[in-house]
């Protein structure tokens, strides 16, 4: 399921049953931070960015560590896995399908 205003662009593979929340943008330059598995997913020279199966991904941000970034409180776009699908998620997705 892909929420409104979400975008999946070059160098990204979304695996089976993943859910992208509203406004989530994914491309090979945007890391995905997995809060559940304590991991970070990025694209490599030879592999695309991969969204794991059944991941629930929402938009997020990450702080800029460069001195000017710190000075001005800047952040960059990121994606965050907040959980993996469960029965509650399946019910919400089914409801969304029925409403469409």
PDB file of N, CA and C in Angstrom:
ATOM      1  N   UNK A   1       0.846  -1.172   0.000  1.00  0.00           N
ATOM      2  CA  UNK A   1       0.000   0.000   0.000  1.00  0.00           C
ATOM      3  C   UNK A   1       0.890   1.233   0.000  1.00  0.00           C
ATOM      4  N   UNK A   2       0.506   2.217  -0.791  1.00  0.00           N
ATOM      5  CA  UNK A   2       1.263   3.457  -0.876  1.00  0.00           C
ATOM      6  C   UNK A   2       0.325   4.613  -0.563  1.00  0.00           C
ATOM      7  N   UNK A   3       0.679   5.399   0.455  1.00  0.00           N
ATOM      8  CA  UNK A   3      -0.139   6.535   0.858  1.00  0.00           C
ATOM      9  C   UNK A   3      -0.024   7.693  -0.127  1.00  0.00           C
ATOM     10  N   UNK A   4      -0.909   8.658   0.017  1.00  0.00           N
ATOM     11  CA  UNK A   4      -0.920   9.826  -0.849  1.00  0.00           C
ATOM     12  C   UNK A   4       0.380  10.610  -0.775  1.00  0.00           C
ATOM     13  N   UNK A   5       0.741  11.210  -1.881  1.00  0.00           N
ATOM     14  CA  UNK A   5       1.958  12.016  -2.007  1.00  0.00           C
ATOM     15  C   UNK A   5       3.229  11.242  -1.686  1.00  0.00           C
ATOM     16  N   UNK A   6       3.180   9.930  -1.721  1.00  0.00           N
ATOM     17  CA  UNK A   6       4.393   9.126  -1.562  1.00  0.00           C
ATOM     18  C   UNK A   6       5.026   8.974  -2.938  1.00  0.00           C
ATOM     19  N   UNK A   7       6.344   8.827  -2.962  1.00  0.00           N
ATOM     20  CA  UNK A   7       7.033   8.662  -4.237  1.00  0.00           C
ATOM     21  C   UNK A   7       8.105   7.599  -4.129  1.00  0.00           C
ATOM     22  N   UNK A   8       8.125   6.726  -5.113  1.00  0.00           N
ATOM     23  CA  UNK A   8       9.165   5.685  -5.195  1.00  0.00           C
ATOM     24  C   UNK A   8       9.898   5.935  -6.502  1.00  0.00           C
ATOM     25  N   UNK A   9      11.169   6.297  -6.405  1.00  0.00           N
ATOM     26  CA  UNK A   9      11.923   6.721  -7.573  1.00  0.00           C
ATOM     27  C   UNK A   9      13.123   5.817  -7.833  1.00  0.00           C
ATOM     28  N   UNK A  10      13.935   6.231  -8.779  1.00  0.00           N
ATOM     29  CA  UNK A  10      15.038   5.414  -9.289  1.00  0.00           C
ATOM     30  C   UNK A  10      15.848   4.754  -8.180  1.00  0.00           C
ATOM     31  N   UNK A  11      16.236   3.519  -8.466  1.00  0.00           N
ATOM     32  CA  UNK A  11      17.105   2.806  -7.544  1.00  0.00           C
ATOM     33  C   UNK A  11      16.437   2.344  -6.268  1.00  0.00           C
ATOM     34  N   UNK A  12      15.134   2.099  -6.296  1.00  0.00           N
ATOM     35  CA  UNK A  12      14.403   1.659  -5.103  1.00  0.00           C
ATOM     36  C   UNK A  12      13.552   0.436  -5.427  1.00  0.00           C
ATOM     37  N   UNK A  13      13.612  -0.552  -4.540  1.00  0.00           N
ATOM     38  CA  UNK A  13      12.769  -1.741  -4.663  1.00  0.00           C
ATOM     39  C   UNK A  13      11.944  -1.852  -3.383  1.00  0.00           C
ATOM     40  N   UNK A  14      10.628  -1.913  -3.548  1.00  0.00           N
ATOM     41  CA  UNK A  14       9.727  -2.074  -2.404  1.00  0.00           C
ATOM     42  C   UNK A  14       9.287  -3.532  -2.399  1.00  0.00           C
ATOM     43  N   UNK A  15       9.625  -4.225  -1.330  1.00  0.00           N
ATOM     44  CA  UNK A  15       9.305  -5.652  -1.238  1.00  0.00           C
ATOM     45  C   UNK A  15       7.841  -5.875  -0.855  1.00  0.00           C
ATOM     46  N   UNK A  16       7.448  -7.123  -0.944  1.00  0.00           N
ATOM     47  CA  UNK A  16       6.075  -7.581  -0.757  1.00  0.00           C
ATOM     48  C   UNK A  16       5.458  -7.096   0.564  1.00  0.00           C
ATOM     49  N   UNK A  17       4.218  -6.614   0.456  1.00  0.00           N
ATOM     50  CA  UNK A  17       3.371  -6.230   1.590  1.00  0.00           C
ATOM     51  C   UNK A  17       3.915  -5.068   2.421  1.00  0.00           C
ATOM     52  N   UNK A  18       4.859  -4.311   1.885  1.00  0.00           N
ATOM     53  CA  UNK A  18       5.329  -3.120   2.589  1.00  0.00           C
ATOM     54  C   UNK A  18       4.262  -2.032   2.481  1.00  0.00           C
ATOM     55  N   UNK A  19       4.246  -1.145   3.452  1.00  0.00           N
ATOM     56  CA  UNK A  19       3.309  -0.026   3.471  1.00  0.00           C
ATOM     57  C   UNK A  19       4.125   1.260   3.547  1.00  0.00           C
ATOM     58  N   UNK A  20       3.861   2.183   2.617  1.00  0.00           N
ATOM     59  CA  UNK A  20       4.525   3.485   2.625  1.00  0.00           C
ATOM     60  C   UNK A  20       3.520   4.530   3.070  1.00  0.00           C
ATOM     61  N   UNK A  21       3.832   5.202   4.173  1.00  0.00           N
ATOM     62  CA  UNK A  21       2.928   6.208   4.706  1.00  0.00           C
ATOM     63  C   UNK A  21       2.853   7.436   3.814  1.00  0.00           C
ATOM     64  N   UNK A  22       1.833   8.228   4.028  1.00  0.00           N
ATOM     65  CA  UNK A  22       1.623   9.457   3.279  1.00  0.00           C
ATOM     66  C   UNK A  22       2.866  10.337   3.323  1.00  0.00           C
ATOM     67  N   UNK A  23       3.293  10.789   2.146  1.00  0.00           N
ATOM     68  CA  UNK A  23       4.429  11.702   2.060  1.00  0.00           C
ATOM     69  C   UNK A  23       5.799  11.050   2.085  1.00  0.00           C
ATOM     70  N   UNK A  24       5.855   9.737   2.137  1.00  0.00           N
ATOM     71  CA  UNK A  24       7.154   9.057   2.148  1.00  0.00           C
ATOM     72  C   UNK A  24       7.775   9.132   0.761  1.00  0.00           C
ATOM     73  N   UNK A  25       9.004   9.604   0.693  1.00  0.00           N
ATOM     74  CA  UNK A  25       9.747   9.688  -0.563  1.00  0.00           C
ATOM     75  C   UNK A  25      10.944   8.751  -0.451  1.00  0.00           C
ATOM     76  N   UNK A  26      11.094   7.903  -1.464  1.00  0.00           N
ATOM     77  CA  UNK A  26      12.218   6.959  -1.484  1.00  0.00           C
ATOM     78  C   UNK A  26      12.963   7.068  -2.807  1.00  0.00           C
ATOM     79  N   UNK A  27      14.272   7.183  -2.722  1.00  0.00           N
ATOM     80  CA  UNK A  27      15.150   7.051  -3.884  1.00  0.00           C
ATOM     81  C   UNK A  27      16.501   6.567  -3.378  1.00  0.00           C
ATOM     82  N   UNK A  28      17.407   6.302  -4.269  1.00  0.00           N
ATOM     83  CA  UNK A  28      18.670   5.681  -3.866  1.00  0.00           C
ATOM     84  C   UNK A  28      19.522   6.566  -2.959  1.00  0.00           C
ATOM     85  N   UNK A  29      19.197   7.851  -2.835  1.00  0.00           N
ATOM     86  CA  UNK A  29      19.976   8.757  -1.993  1.00  0.00           C
ATOM     87  C   UNK A  29      19.420   8.893  -0.574  1.00  0.00           C
ATOM     88  N   UNK A  30      18.237   8.366  -0.336  1.00  0.00           N
ATOM     89  CA  UNK A  30      17.585   8.533   0.965  1.00  0.00           C
ATOM     90  C   UNK A  30      17.723   7.252   1.787  1.00  0.00           C
ATOM     91  N   UNK A  31      18.368   7.332   2.956  1.00  0.00           N
ATOM     92  CA  UNK A  31      18.479   6.133   3.794  1.00  0.00           C
ATOM     93  C   UNK A  31      17.161   5.796   4.480  1.00  0.00           C
ATOM     94  N   UNK A  32      17.016   4.516   4.800  1.00  0.00           N
ATOM     95  CA  UNK A  32      15.863   4.060   5.579  1.00  0.00           C
ATOM     96  C   UNK A  32      16.386   3.594   6.937  1.00  0.00           C
ATOM     97  N   UNK A  33      15.871   4.183   8.004  1.00  0.00           N
ATOM     98  CA  UNK A  33      16.262   3.832   9.362  1.00  0.00           C
ATOM     99  C   UNK A  33      15.218   2.882   9.932  1.00  0.00           C
ATOM    100  N   UNK A  34      15.645   1.690  10.288  1.00  0.00           N
ATOM    101  CA  UNK A  34      14.752   0.662  10.821  1.00  0.00           C
ATOM    102  C   UNK A  34      14.822   0.686  12.346  1.00  0.00           C
ATOM    103  N   UNK A  35      13.822   1.279  12.971  1.00  0.00           N
ATOM    104  CA  UNK A  35      13.799   1.380  14.433  1.00  0.00           C
ATOM    105  C   UNK A  35      13.557   0.040  15.100  1.00  0.00           C
ATOM    106  N   UNK A  36      12.899  -0.879  14.399  1.00  0.00           N
ATOM    107  CA  UNK A  36      12.579  -2.183  14.962  1.00  0.00           C
ATOM    108  C   UNK A  36      13.817  -3.071  15.019  1.00  0.00           C
ATOM    109  N   UNK A  37      14.563  -3.112  13.928  1.00  0.00           N
ATOM    110  CA  UNK A  37      15.719  -4.005  13.822  1.00  0.00           C
ATOM    111  C   UNK A  37      17.048  -3.297  14.059  1.00  0.00           C
ATOM    112  N   UNK A  38      17.002  -2.016  14.425  1.00  0.00           N
ATOM    113  CA  UNK A  38      18.208  -1.231  14.679  1.00  0.00           C
ATOM    114  C   UNK A  38      19.184  -1.336  13.503  1.00  0.00           C
ATOM    115  N   UNK A  39      18.691  -0.991  12.306  1.00  0.00           N
ATOM    116  CA  UNK A  39      19.498  -1.092  11.090  1.00  0.00           C
ATOM    117  C   UNK A  39      19.259   0.134  10.214  1.00  0.00           C
ATOM    118  N   UNK A  40      20.186   0.367   9.292  1.00  0.00           N
ATOM    119  CA  UNK A  40      20.035   1.435   8.311  1.00  0.00           C
ATOM    120  C   UNK A  40      20.220   0.805   6.939  1.00  0.00           C
ATOM    121  N   UNK A  41      19.253   1.052   6.038  1.00  0.00           N
ATOM    122  CA  UNK A  41      19.314   0.505   4.680  1.00  0.00           C
ATOM    123  C   UNK A  41      19.651   1.625   3.708  1.00  0.00           C
ATOM    124  N   UNK A  42      20.650   1.386   2.878  1.00  0.00           N
ATOM    125  CA  UNK A  42      21.045   2.346   1.853  1.00  0.00           C
ATOM    126  C   UNK A  42      21.315   1.602   0.558  1.00  0.00           C
ATOM    127  N   UNK A  43      21.268   2.335  -0.533  1.00  0.00           N
ATOM    128  CA  UNK A  43      21.657   1.759  -1.822  1.00  0.00           C
ATOM    129  C   UNK A  43      23.183   1.699  -1.889  1.00  0.00           C
ATOM    130  N   UNK A  44      23.692   0.767  -2.674  1.00  0.00           N
ATOM    131  CA  UNK A  44      25.136   0.672  -2.907  1.00  0.00           C
ATOM    132  C   UNK A  44      25.395   0.873  -4.390  1.00  0.00           C
ATOM    133  N   UNK A  45      26.649   0.809  -4.773  1.00  0.00           N
ATOM    134  CA  UNK A  45      27.001   0.934  -6.194  1.00  0.00           C
ATOM    135  C   UNK A  45      26.285  -0.112  -7.043  1.00  0.00           C
ATOM    136  N   UNK A  46      26.127  -1.302  -6.488  1.00  0.00           N
ATOM    137  CA  UNK A  46      25.567  -2.405  -7.274  1.00  0.00           C
ATOM    138  C   UNK A  46      24.155  -2.835  -6.867  1.00  0.00           C
ATOM    139  N   UNK A  47      23.652  -2.335  -5.750  1.00  0.00           N
ATOM    140  CA  UNK A  47      22.332  -2.742  -5.249  1.00  0.00           C
ATOM    141  C   UNK A  47      21.438  -1.522  -5.038  1.00  0.00           C
ATOM    142  N   UNK A  48      20.153  -1.668  -5.356  1.00  0.00           N
ATOM    143  CA  UNK A  48      19.219  -0.556  -5.109  1.00  0.00           C
ATOM    144  C   UNK A  48      18.878  -0.450  -3.622  1.00  0.00           C
ATOM    145  N   UNK A  49      18.199   0.618  -3.274  1.00  0.00           N
ATOM    146  CA  UNK A  49      17.631   0.749  -1.934  1.00  0.00           C
ATOM    147  C   UNK A  49      16.506  -0.268  -1.821  1.00  0.00           C
ATOM    148  N   UNK A  50      16.499  -1.061  -0.762  1.00  0.00           N
ATOM    149  CA  UNK A  50      15.491  -2.114  -0.597  1.00  0.00           C
ATOM    150  C   UNK A  50      14.637  -1.834   0.638  1.00  0.00           C
ATOM    151  N   UNK A  51      13.335  -1.808   0.428  1.00  0.00           N
ATOM    152  CA  UNK A  51      12.389  -1.724   1.538  1.00  0.00           C
ATOM    153  C   UNK A  51      12.037  -3.161   1.909  1.00  0.00           C
ATOM    154  N   UNK A  52      12.292  -3.585   3.155  1.00  0.00           N
ATOM    155  CA  UNK A  52      12.029  -4.971   3.542  1.00  0.00           C
ATOM    156  C   UNK A  52      10.550  -5.345   3.444  1.00  0.00           C
ATOM    157  N   UNK A  53      10.297  -6.634   3.289  1.00  0.00           N
ATOM    158  CA  UNK A  53       8.921  -7.142   3.275  1.00  0.00           C
ATOM    159  C   UNK A  53       8.195  -6.736   4.549  1.00  0.00           C
ATOM    160  N   UNK A  54       6.951  -6.330   4.383  1.00  0.00           N
ATOM    161  CA  UNK A  54       6.025  -6.024   5.478  1.00  0.00           C
ATOM    162  C   UNK A  54       6.430  -4.842   6.352  1.00  0.00           C
ATOM    163  N   UNK A  55       7.401  -4.046   5.891  1.00  0.00           N
ATOM    164  CA  UNK A  55       7.819  -2.870   6.661  1.00  0.00           C
ATOM    165  C   UNK A  55       6.775  -1.762   6.549  1.00  0.00           C
ATOM    166  N   UNK A  56       6.584  -1.037   7.629  1.00  0.00           N
ATOM    167  CA  UNK A  56       5.735   0.154   7.637  1.00  0.00           C
ATOM    168  C   UNK A  56       6.695   1.342   7.663  1.00  0.00           C
ATOM    169  N   UNK A  57       6.735   2.094   6.555  1.00  0.00           N
ATOM    170  CA  UNK A  57       7.705   3.165   6.381  1.00  0.00           C
ATOM    171  C   UNK A  57       6.995   4.512   6.384  1.00  0.00           C
ATOM    172  N   UNK A  58       7.522   5.444   7.172  1.00  0.00           N
ATOM    173  CA  UNK A  58       6.962   6.795   7.243  1.00  0.00           C
ATOM    174  C   UNK A  58       8.072   7.808   6.980  1.00  0.00           C
ATOM    175  N   UNK A  59       7.702   9.047   6.604  1.00  0.00           N
ATOM    176  CA  UNK A  59       8.729  10.054   6.369  1.00  0.00           C
ATOM    177  C   UNK A  59       9.383  10.483   7.676  1.00  0.00           C
ATOM    178  N   UNK A  60      10.656  10.825   7.581  1.00  0.00           N
ATOM    179  CA  UNK A  60      11.394  11.296   8.739  1.00  0.00           C
ATOM    180  C   UNK A  60      12.494  12.246   8.302  1.00  0.00           C
ATOM    181  N   UNK A  61      13.373  12.590   9.227  1.00  0.00           N
ATOM    182  CA  UNK A  61      14.499  13.461   8.900  1.00  0.00           C
ATOM    183  C   UNK A  61      15.694  13.066   9.745  1.00  0.00           C
ATOM    184  N   UNK A  62      16.864  13.529   9.303  1.00  0.00           N
ATOM    185  CA  UNK A  62      18.096  13.276  10.054  1.00  0.00           C
ATOM    186  C   UNK A  62      18.881  14.568  10.125  1.00  0.00           C
ATOM    187  N   UNK A  63      19.527  14.787  11.241  1.00  0.00           N
ATOM    188  CA  UNK A  63      20.272  16.027  11.464  1.00  0.00           C
ATOM    189  C   UNK A  63      21.487  16.111  10.545  1.00  0.00           C
ATOM    190  N   UNK A  64      21.805  17.325  10.103  1.00  0.00           N
ATOM    191  CA  UNK A  64      23.011  17.567   9.311  1.00  0.00           C
ATOM    192  C   UNK A  64      24.163  17.781  10.288  1.00  0.00           C
ATOM    193  N   UNK A  65      25.226  16.982  10.162  1.00  0.00           N
ATOM    194  CA  UNK A  65      26.336  17.063  11.105  1.00  0.00           C
ATOM    195  C   UNK A  65      27.382  18.113  10.732  1.00  0.00           C
ATOM    196  N   UNK A  66      27.333  18.614   9.514  1.00  0.00           N
ATOM    197  CA  UNK A  66      28.249  19.671   9.078  1.00  0.00           C
ATOM    198  C   UNK A  66      28.063  20.880   9.999  1.00  0.00           C
ATOM    199  N   UNK A  67      29.145  21.619  10.309  1.00  0.00           N
ATOM    200  CA  UNK A  67      29.017  22.764  11.225  1.00  0.00           C
ATOM    201  C   UNK A  67      27.899  23.752  10.858  1.00  0.00           C
ATOM    202  N   UNK A  68      27.741  24.075   9.567  1.00  0.00           N
ATOM    203  CA  UNK A  68      26.652  24.987   9.188  1.00  0.00           C
ATOM    204  C   UNK A  68      25.289  24.345   9.416  1.00  0.00           C
ATOM    205  N   UNK A  69      25.206  23.048   9.205  1.00  0.00           N
ATOM    206  CA  UNK A  69      23.967  22.343   9.473  1.00  0.00           C
ATOM    207  C   UNK A  69      23.597  22.436  10.940  1.00  0.00           C
ATOM    208  N   UNK A  70      24.582  22.249  11.796  1.00  0.00           N
ATOM    209  CA  UNK A  70      24.336  22.364  13.235  1.00  0.00           C
ATOM    210  C   UNK A  70      23.962  23.795  13.614  1.00  0.00           C
ATOM    211  N   UNK A  71      24.689  24.763  13.042  1.00  0.00           N
ATOM    212  CA  UNK A  71      24.444  26.168  13.357  1.00  0.00           C
ATOM    213  C   UNK A  71      23.009  26.574  13.050  1.00  0.00           C
ATOM    214  N   UNK A  72      22.496  26.125  11.915  1.00  0.00           N
ATOM    215  CA  UNK A  72      21.163  26.523  11.487  1.00  0.00           C
ATOM    216  C   UNK A  72      20.080  25.486  11.785  1.00  0.00           C
ATOM    217  N   UNK A  73      20.443  24.396  12.451  1.00  0.00           N
ATOM    218  CA  UNK A  73      19.462  23.369  12.807  1.00  0.00           C
ATOM    219  C   UNK A  73      18.862  22.676  11.593  1.00  0.00           C
ATOM    220  N   UNK A  74      19.685  22.428  10.566  1.00  0.00           N
ATOM    221  CA  UNK A  74      19.197  21.815   9.335  1.00  0.00           C
ATOM    222  C   UNK A  74      19.051  20.304   9.473  1.00  0.00           C
ATOM    223  N   UNK A  75      18.153  19.766   8.666  1.00  0.00           N
ATOM    224  CA  UNK A  75      17.995  18.319   8.604  1.00  0.00           C
ATOM    225  C   UNK A  75      17.735  17.910   7.161  1.00  0.00           C
ATOM    226  N   UNK A  76      18.004  16.646   6.875  1.00  0.00           N
ATOM    227  CA  UNK A  76      17.786  16.071   5.550  1.00  0.00           C
ATOM    228  C   UNK A  76      16.684  15.035   5.623  1.00  0.00           C
ATOM    229  N   UNK A  77      16.076  14.793   4.484  1.00  0.00           N
ATOM    230  CA  UNK A  77      15.001  13.815   4.416  1.00  0.00           C
ATOM    231  C   UNK A  77      15.523  12.406   4.688  1.00  0.00           C
ATOM    232  N   UNK A  78      14.724  11.614   5.357  1.00  0.00           N
ATOM    233  CA  UNK A  78      15.020  10.209   5.616  1.00  0.00           C
ATOM    234  C   UNK A  78      13.681   9.464   5.653  1.00  0.00           C
ATOM    235  N   UNK A  79      13.757   8.163   5.650  1.00  0.00           N
ATOM    236  CA  UNK A  79      12.568   7.323   5.817  1.00  0.00           C
ATOM    237  C   UNK A  79      12.792   6.467   7.058  1.00  0.00           C
ATOM    238  N   UNK A  80      11.721   6.178   7.769  1.00  0.00           N
ATOM    239  CA  UNK A  80      11.826   5.451   9.036  1.00  0.00           C
ATOM    240  C   UNK A  80      10.848   4.283   9.043  1.00  0.00           C
ATOM    241  N   UNK A  81      11.365   3.097   9.353  1.00  0.00           N
ATOM    242  CA  UNK A  81      10.503   1.935   9.570  1.00  0.00           C
ATOM    243  C   UNK A  81      10.110   1.961  11.041  1.00  0.00           C
ATOM    244  N   UNK A  82       8.810   2.130  11.286  1.00  0.00           N
ATOM    245  CA  UNK A  82       8.336   2.234  12.664  1.00  0.00           C
ATOM    246  C   UNK A  82       7.820   0.913  13.220  1.00  0.00           C
ATOM    247  N   UNK A  83       7.451   0.001  12.304  1.00  0.00           N
ATOM    248  CA  UNK A  83       7.005  -1.328  12.723  1.00  0.00           C
ATOM    249  C   UNK A  83       6.886  -2.205  11.485  1.00  0.00           C
ATOM    250  N   UNK A  84       6.539  -3.447  11.700  1.00  0.00           N
ATOM    251  CA  UNK A  84       6.259  -4.380  10.606  1.00  0.00           C
ATOM    252  C   UNK A  84       4.787  -4.767  10.692  1.00  0.00           C
ATOM    253  N   UNK A  85       4.229  -5.188   9.575  1.00  0.00           N
ATOM    254  CA  UNK A  85       2.792  -5.470   9.511  1.00  0.00           C
ATOM    255  C   UNK A  85       2.349  -6.439  10.591  1.00  0.00           C
ATOM    256  N   UNK A  86       1.159  -6.170  11.111  1.00  0.00           N
ATOM    257  CA  UNK A  86       0.503  -7.052  12.063  1.00  0.00           C
ATOM    258  C   UNK A  86      -0.986  -7.066  11.719  1.00  0.00           C
ATOM    259  N   UNK A  87      -1.801  -7.698  12.534  1.00  0.00           N
ATOM    260  CA  UNK A  87      -3.230  -7.812  12.217  1.00  0.00           C
ATOM    261  C   UNK A  87      -3.909  -6.445  12.168  1.00  0.00           C
ATOM    262  N   UNK A  88      -3.490  -5.515  13.009  1.00  0.00           N
ATOM    263  CA  UNK A  88      -4.070  -4.172  13.009  1.00  0.00           C
ATOM    264  C   UNK A  88      -3.773  -3.469  11.682  1.00  0.00           C
ATOM    265  N   UNK A  89      -2.556  -3.609  11.198  1.00  0.00           N
ATOM    266  CA  UNK A  89      -2.182  -3.011   9.910  1.00  0.00           C
ATOM    267  C   UNK A  89      -3.003  -3.629   8.791  1.00  0.00           C
ATOM    268  N   UNK A  90      -3.125  -4.946   8.804  1.00  0.00           N
ATOM    269  CA  UNK A  90      -3.893  -5.630   7.757  1.00  0.00           C
ATOM    270  C   UNK A  90      -5.341  -5.146   7.726  1.00  0.00           C
ATOM    271  N   UNK A  91      -5.925  -4.930   8.897  1.00  0.00           N
ATOM    272  CA  UNK A  91      -7.304  -4.440   8.975  1.00  0.00           C
ATOM    273  C   UNK A  91      -7.410  -3.049   8.368  1.00  0.00           C
ATOM    274  N   UNK A  92      -6.449  -2.176   8.667  1.00  0.00           N
ATOM    275  CA  UNK A  92      -6.483  -0.811   8.124  1.00  0.00           C
ATOM    276  C   UNK A  92      -6.308  -0.819   6.613  1.00  0.00           C
ATOM    277  N   UNK A  93      -5.434  -1.675   6.113  1.00  0.00           N
ATOM    278  CA  UNK A  93      -5.216  -1.760   4.668  1.00  0.00           C
ATOM    279  C   UNK A  93      -6.471  -2.287   3.981  1.00  0.00           C
ATOM    280  N   UNK A  94      -7.130  -3.292   4.575  1.00  0.00           N
ATOM    281  CA  UNK A  94      -8.375  -3.822   4.005  1.00  0.00           C
ATOM    282  C   UNK A  94      -9.456  -2.750   3.972  1.00  0.00           C
ATOM    283  N   UNK A  95      -9.557  -1.959   5.034  1.00  0.00           N
ATOM    284  CA  UNK A  95     -10.536  -0.884   5.078  1.00  0.00           C
ATOM    285  C   UNK A  95     -10.244   0.129   3.969  1.00  0.00           C
ATOM    286  N   UNK A  96      -8.992   0.476   3.796  1.00  0.00           N
ATOM    287  CA  UNK A  96      -8.595   1.414   2.733  1.00  0.00           C
ATOM    288  C   UNK A  96      -8.984   0.878   1.363  1.00  0.00           C
ATOM    289  N   UNK A  97      -8.755  -0.409   1.126  1.00  0.00           N
ATOM    290  CA  UNK A  97      -9.140  -1.035  -0.149  1.00  0.00           C
ATOM    291  C   UNK A  97     -10.648  -0.967  -0.369  1.00  0.00           C
ATOM    292  N   UNK A  98     -11.428  -1.215   0.689  1.00  0.00           N
ATOM    293  CA  UNK A  98     -12.884  -1.160   0.576  1.00  0.00           C
ATOM    294  C   UNK A  98     -13.377   0.255   0.272  1.00  0.00           C
ATOM    295  N   UNK A  99     -12.720   1.250   0.855  1.00  0.00           N
ATOM    296  CA  UNK A  99     -13.126   2.631   0.628  1.00  0.00           C
ATOM    297  C   UNK A  99     -12.820   3.104  -0.791  1.00  0.00           C
ATOM    298  N   UNK A 100     -11.850   2.471  -1.409  1.00  0.00           N
ATOM    299  CA  UNK A 100     -11.494   2.865  -2.779  1.00  0.00           C
ATOM    300  C   UNK A 100     -12.457   2.245  -3.718  1.00  0.00           C
TER     301      UNK A 100
END
